[in-house]
PDB file of C-alpha atoms in Angstrom:
ATOM      1  CA  MET A   2     -17.296  -5.323  19.299  1.00  0.00           C
ATOM      2  CA  GLY A   3     -16.052  -7.653  16.826  1.00  0.00           C
ATOM      3  CA  GLU A   4     -16.851  -6.029  14.135  1.00  0.00           C
ATOM      4  CA  LEU A   5     -15.864  -2.199  15.748  1.00  0.00           C
ATOM      5  CA  ALA A   6     -12.901  -3.806  16.684  1.00  0.00           C
ATOM      6  CA  ARG A   7     -11.958  -4.896  13.244  1.00  0.00           C
ATOM      7  CA  ARG A   8     -12.828  -2.232  11.326  1.00  0.00           C
ATOM      8  CA  ARG A   9     -11.890   0.804  13.651  1.00  0.00           C
ATOM      9  CA  PHE A  10      -8.939  -0.645  15.231  1.00  0.00           C
ATOM     10  CA  GLY A  11      -7.437  -3.087  12.866  1.00  0.00           C
ATOM     11  CA  GLY A  12      -7.968  -6.108  15.112  1.00  0.00           C
ATOM     12  CA  ILE A  13      -7.983  -9.473  13.489  1.00  0.00           C
ATOM     13  CA  SER A  14      -9.886 -13.100  14.206  1.00  0.00           C
ATOM     14  CA  GLN A  15      -7.457 -15.124  16.163  1.00  0.00           C
ATOM     15  CA  LEU A  16      -9.260 -18.727  15.333  1.00  0.00           C
ATOM     16  CA  LYS A  17      -6.325 -20.509  13.977  1.00  0.00           C
ATOM     17  CA  GLU A  18      -4.184 -20.520  17.370  1.00  0.00           C
ATOM     18  CA  LEU A  19      -5.216 -22.211  20.242  1.00  0.00           C
ATOM     19  CA  LYS A  20      -6.385 -20.321  23.454  1.00  0.00           C
ATOM     20  CA  TYR A  21      -3.444 -21.741  25.204  1.00  0.00           C
ATOM     21  CA  GLU A  22      -1.121 -20.742  22.264  1.00  0.00           C
ATOM     22  CA  LEU A  23      -2.308 -16.703  23.127  1.00  0.00           C
ATOM     23  CA  ALA A  24      -2.400 -17.042  27.047  1.00  0.00           C
ATOM     24  CA  VAL A  25       0.880 -16.310  28.068  1.00  0.00           C
ATOM     25  CA  PRO A  26       1.087 -12.705  26.626  1.00  0.00           C
ATOM     26  CA  LYS A  27      -2.620 -12.475  27.528  1.00  0.00           C
ATOM     27  CA  ILE A  28      -1.809 -13.462  31.309  1.00  0.00           C
ATOM     28  CA  CYS A  29       1.211 -11.039  31.453  1.00  0.00           C
ATOM     29  CA  GLY A  30      -0.581  -8.321  30.525  1.00  0.00           C
ATOM     30  CA  ALA A  31      -3.195  -8.629  32.786  1.00  0.00           C
ATOM     31  CA  PHE A  32      -0.727  -9.296  35.976  1.00  0.00           C
ATOM     32  CA  TRP A  33       0.779  -5.508  34.829  1.00  0.00           C
ATOM     33  CA  LEU A  34      -2.793  -4.179  34.759  1.00  0.00           C
ATOM     34  CA  ALA A  35      -3.503  -5.129  38.488  1.00  0.00           C
ATOM     35  CA  LYS A  36      -0.365  -4.087  39.668  1.00  0.00           C
ATOM     36  CA  GLU A  37      -0.753  -0.629  38.319  1.00  0.00           C
ATOM     37  CA  LYS A  38      -4.233  -0.314  39.475  1.00  0.00           C
ATOM     38  CA  LEU A  39      -3.434  -2.049  43.101  1.00  0.00           C
ATOM     39  CA  ASN A  40      -0.312  -0.172  43.114  1.00  0.00           C
ATOM     40  CA  LEU A  41       2.012  -3.244  43.364  1.00  0.00           C
ATOM     41  CA  GLY A  42       5.369  -3.606  43.143  1.00  0.00           C
ATOM     42  CA  ASN A  43       7.017  -5.347  39.891  1.00  0.00           C
ATOM     43  CA  ASP A  44       7.625  -8.601  41.740  1.00  0.00           C
ATOM     44  CA  VAL A  45       4.424 -10.149  42.653  1.00  0.00           C
ATOM     45  CA  ALA A  46       3.069 -13.610  43.886  1.00  0.00           C
ATOM     46  CA  ALA A  47      -0.287 -15.127  42.937  1.00  0.00           C
ATOM     47  CA  TYR A  48      -2.741 -18.036  42.848  1.00  0.00           C
ATOM     48  CA  LEU A  49      -3.670 -18.554  39.182  1.00  0.00           C
ATOM     49  CA  SER A  50      -6.651 -20.383  37.839  1.00  0.00           C
ATOM     50  CA  ILE A  51      -7.247 -20.742  33.879  1.00  0.00           C
ATOM     51  CA  LEU A  52     -10.111 -21.836  31.922  1.00  0.00           C
ATOM     52  CA  LEU A  53      -9.038 -23.929  28.497  1.00  0.00           C
ATOM     53  CA  PRO A  54     -11.521 -25.175  26.337  1.00  0.00           C
ATOM     54  CA  PRO A  55     -11.972 -28.936  26.967  1.00  0.00           C
ATOM     55  CA  GLY A  56     -10.540 -29.614  23.794  1.00  0.00           C
ATOM     56  CA  GLU A  57      -7.506 -27.953  25.366  1.00  0.00           C
ATOM     57  CA  MET A  58      -7.276 -29.392  28.558  1.00  0.00           C
ATOM     58  CA  GLN A  59      -4.178 -31.744  27.475  1.00  0.00           C
ATOM     59  CA  ASP A  60      -2.206 -28.789  26.576  1.00  0.00           C
ATOM     60  CA  LYS A  61      -2.499 -27.566  30.476  1.00  0.00           C
ATOM     61  CA  GLU A  62       1.005 -28.443  31.917  1.00  0.00           C
ATOM     62  CA  GLN A  63       2.678 -27.277  28.494  1.00  0.00           C
ATOM     63  CA  LEU A  64       0.817 -23.805  29.178  1.00  0.00           C
ATOM     64  CA  GLN A  65       1.991 -23.858  32.682  1.00  0.00           C
ATOM     65  CA  VAL A  66       5.551 -24.403  31.795  1.00  0.00           C
ATOM     66  CA  ARG A  67       5.275 -21.346  29.227  1.00  0.00           C
ATOM     67  CA  LEU A  68       3.924 -19.400  31.976  1.00  0.00           C
ATOM     68  CA  LYS A  69       6.915 -20.340  34.407  1.00  0.00           C
ATOM     69  CA  ASP A  70       9.371 -19.506  31.937  1.00  0.00           C
ATOM     70  CA  ALA A  71       7.614 -15.567  31.276  1.00  0.00           C
ATOM     71  CA  PHE A  72       7.064 -15.385  34.832  1.00  0.00           C
ATOM     72  CA  ARG A  73      10.896 -15.012  35.343  1.00  0.00           C
ATOM     73  CA  GLY A  74      10.855 -11.727  33.693  1.00  0.00           C
ATOM     74  CA  PHE A  75       8.733  -9.573  31.467  1.00  0.00           C
ATOM     75  CA  ASP A  76       9.063  -6.682  30.246  1.00  0.00           C
ATOM     76  CA  THR A  77       6.069  -3.845  30.720  1.00  0.00           C
ATOM     77  CA  PRO A  78       5.429  -0.170  30.780  1.00  0.00           C
ATOM     78  CA  ALA A  79       6.945   0.240  34.417  1.00  0.00           C
ATOM     79  CA  GLY A  80       9.536  -2.262  33.804  1.00  0.00           C
ATOM     80  CA  LYS A  81      10.724  -5.806  33.986  1.00  0.00           C
ATOM     81  CA  MET A  82       8.244  -7.579  35.734  1.00  0.00           C
ATOM     82  CA  ARG A  83       8.332 -11.027  37.915  1.00  0.00           C
ATOM     83  CA  VAL A  84       5.572 -13.322  38.931  1.00  0.00           C
ATOM     84  CA  LYS A  85       6.145 -16.026  41.571  1.00  0.00           C
ATOM     85  CA  MET A  86       3.360 -18.601  40.630  1.00  0.00           C
ATOM     86  CA  LEU A  87       2.355 -20.215  44.016  1.00  0.00           C
ATOM     87  CA  ARG A  88      -0.559 -22.108  42.435  1.00  0.00           C
ATOM     88  CA  TYR A  89      -1.847 -23.012  39.355  1.00  0.00           C
ATOM     89  CA  ASP A  90      -4.614 -24.733  38.270  1.00  0.00           C
ATOM     90  CA  ALA A  91      -6.484 -25.259  34.754  1.00  0.00           C
ATOM     91  CA  ALA A  92     -10.381 -26.420  34.324  1.00  0.00           C
ATOM     92  CA  SER A  93     -12.178 -26.675  31.137  1.00  0.00           C
ATOM     93  CA  GLU A  94     -14.579 -23.448  30.659  1.00  0.00           C
ATOM     94  CA  GLY A  95     -18.039 -24.008  31.526  1.00  0.00           C
ATOM     95  CA  SER A  96     -17.072 -26.607  34.557  1.00  0.00           C
ATOM     96  CA  GLY A  97     -18.290 -23.689  37.279  1.00  0.00           C
ATOM     97  CA  ILE A  98     -21.904 -24.042  36.172  1.00  0.00           C
ATOM     98  CA  PHE A  99     -21.497 -27.605  36.767  1.00  0.00           C
ATOM     99  CA  PHE A 100     -19.525 -27.408  39.829  1.00  0.00           C
ATOM    100  CA  HIS A 101     -22.351 -24.491  41.361  1.00  0.00           C
ATOM    101  CA  ARG A 102     -25.384 -26.458  40.792  1.00  0.00           C
ATOM    102  CA  ARG A 103     -23.824 -29.647  42.525  1.00  0.00           C
ATOM    103  CA  ARG A 104     -22.753 -27.613  45.139  1.00  0.00           C
ATOM    104  CA  SER A 105     -26.715 -26.033  45.378  1.00  0.00           C
ATOM    105  CA  LEU A 106     -28.111 -29.411  44.594  1.00  0.00           C
ATOM    106  CA  GLY A 107     -25.552 -31.926  46.202  1.00  0.00           C
ATOM    107  CA  ASN A 108     -27.336 -35.564  45.980  1.00  0.00           C
ATOM    108  CA  ASN A 109     -30.065 -34.420  44.264  1.00  0.00           C
ATOM    109  CA  MET A 110     -28.702 -33.039  40.984  1.00  0.00           C
ATOM    110  CA  PRO A 111     -30.669 -34.252  37.870  1.00  0.00           C
ATOM    111  CA  ALA A 112     -29.450 -35.594  35.044  1.00  0.00           C
ATOM    112  CA  SER A 113     -28.110 -32.806  33.149  1.00  0.00           C
ATOM    113  CA  MET A 114     -26.624 -32.033  29.832  1.00  0.00           C
ATOM    114  CA  TYR A 115     -24.191 -28.623  29.562  1.00  0.00           C
ATOM    115  CA  VAL A 116     -23.879 -27.151  26.157  1.00  0.00           C
ATOM    116  CA  MET A 117     -21.189 -25.174  25.602  1.00  0.00           C
ATOM    117  CA  LEU A 118     -21.382 -22.815  22.253  1.00  0.00           C
ATOM    118  CA  GLY A 119     -18.690 -20.477  21.655  1.00  0.00           C
ATOM    119  CA  TYR A 120     -17.174 -18.427  18.502  1.00  0.00           C
ATOM    120  CA  HIS A 121     -14.401 -20.732  18.616  1.00  0.00           C
ATOM    121  CA  ASN A 122     -15.429 -24.344  19.464  1.00  0.00           C
ATOM    122  CA  ALA A 123     -18.371 -26.237  20.757  1.00  0.00           C
ATOM    123  CA  SER A 124     -18.282 -28.518  23.542  1.00  0.00           C
ATOM    124  CA  LYS A 125     -21.169 -30.880  25.552  1.00  0.00           C
ATOM    125  CA  MET A 126     -21.053 -32.107  29.390  1.00  0.00           C
ATOM    126  CA  PRO A 127     -23.584 -34.957  29.904  1.00  0.00           C
ATOM    127  CA  SER A 128     -23.681 -35.816  34.022  1.00  0.00           C
ATOM    128  CA  LYS A 129     -25.998 -38.178  35.333  1.00  0.00           C
ATOM    129  CA  SER A 130     -26.857 -37.533  38.950  1.00  0.00           C
ATOM    130  CA  LYS A 131     -25.416 -38.559  41.904  1.00  0.00           C
ATOM    131  CA  LEU A 132     -22.059 -38.788  39.271  1.00  0.00           C
ATOM    132  CA  LYS A 133     -19.393 -37.892  41.116  1.00  0.00           C
ATOM    133  CA  GLY A 134     -17.176 -36.052  38.237  1.00  0.00           C
ATOM    134  CA  PHE A 135     -18.108 -34.945  34.489  1.00  0.00           C
ATOM    135  CA  TYR A 136     -16.654 -35.392  31.519  1.00  0.00           C
ATOM    136  CA  TRP A 137     -16.464 -32.897  28.063  1.00  0.00           C
ATOM    137  CA  PHE A 138     -17.000 -34.211  24.579  1.00  0.00           C
ATOM    138  CA  PRO A 139     -16.270 -31.731  21.515  1.00  0.00           C
ATOM    139  CA  LEU A 140     -19.070 -31.598  19.309  1.00  0.00           C
ATOM    140  CA  ALA A 141     -18.512 -32.801  15.451  1.00  0.00           C
TER     141      ALA A 141
END
């Protein structure tokens, strides 16, 4: 898909920008697409959960501010759209695997390490058994 996007459609690799910097127009576009597919009006309310790379979790509040500002009104092919954000959550990419295993295994969860390798970055998350939380570490 990457090569096809670059050669056939003139796509560019956006590795210099952080994901949270590129997120606002993508999220607005996703809301517009959902509005169109679900035949909703131009004013919607939503619960929003975002996954960010572990190294960008410190930017989750800045992303929330940018989204609130954009959601006051953004232009779409169907006119101006507004989104009322009822709730905003941000979590680390890959954390869902950890939480699923912890929910499934409970206190029997063995010591583990979750490694996430992406095109843009990599991180690891060590977990000890009976650990109440977890931590992501960028790989050097």
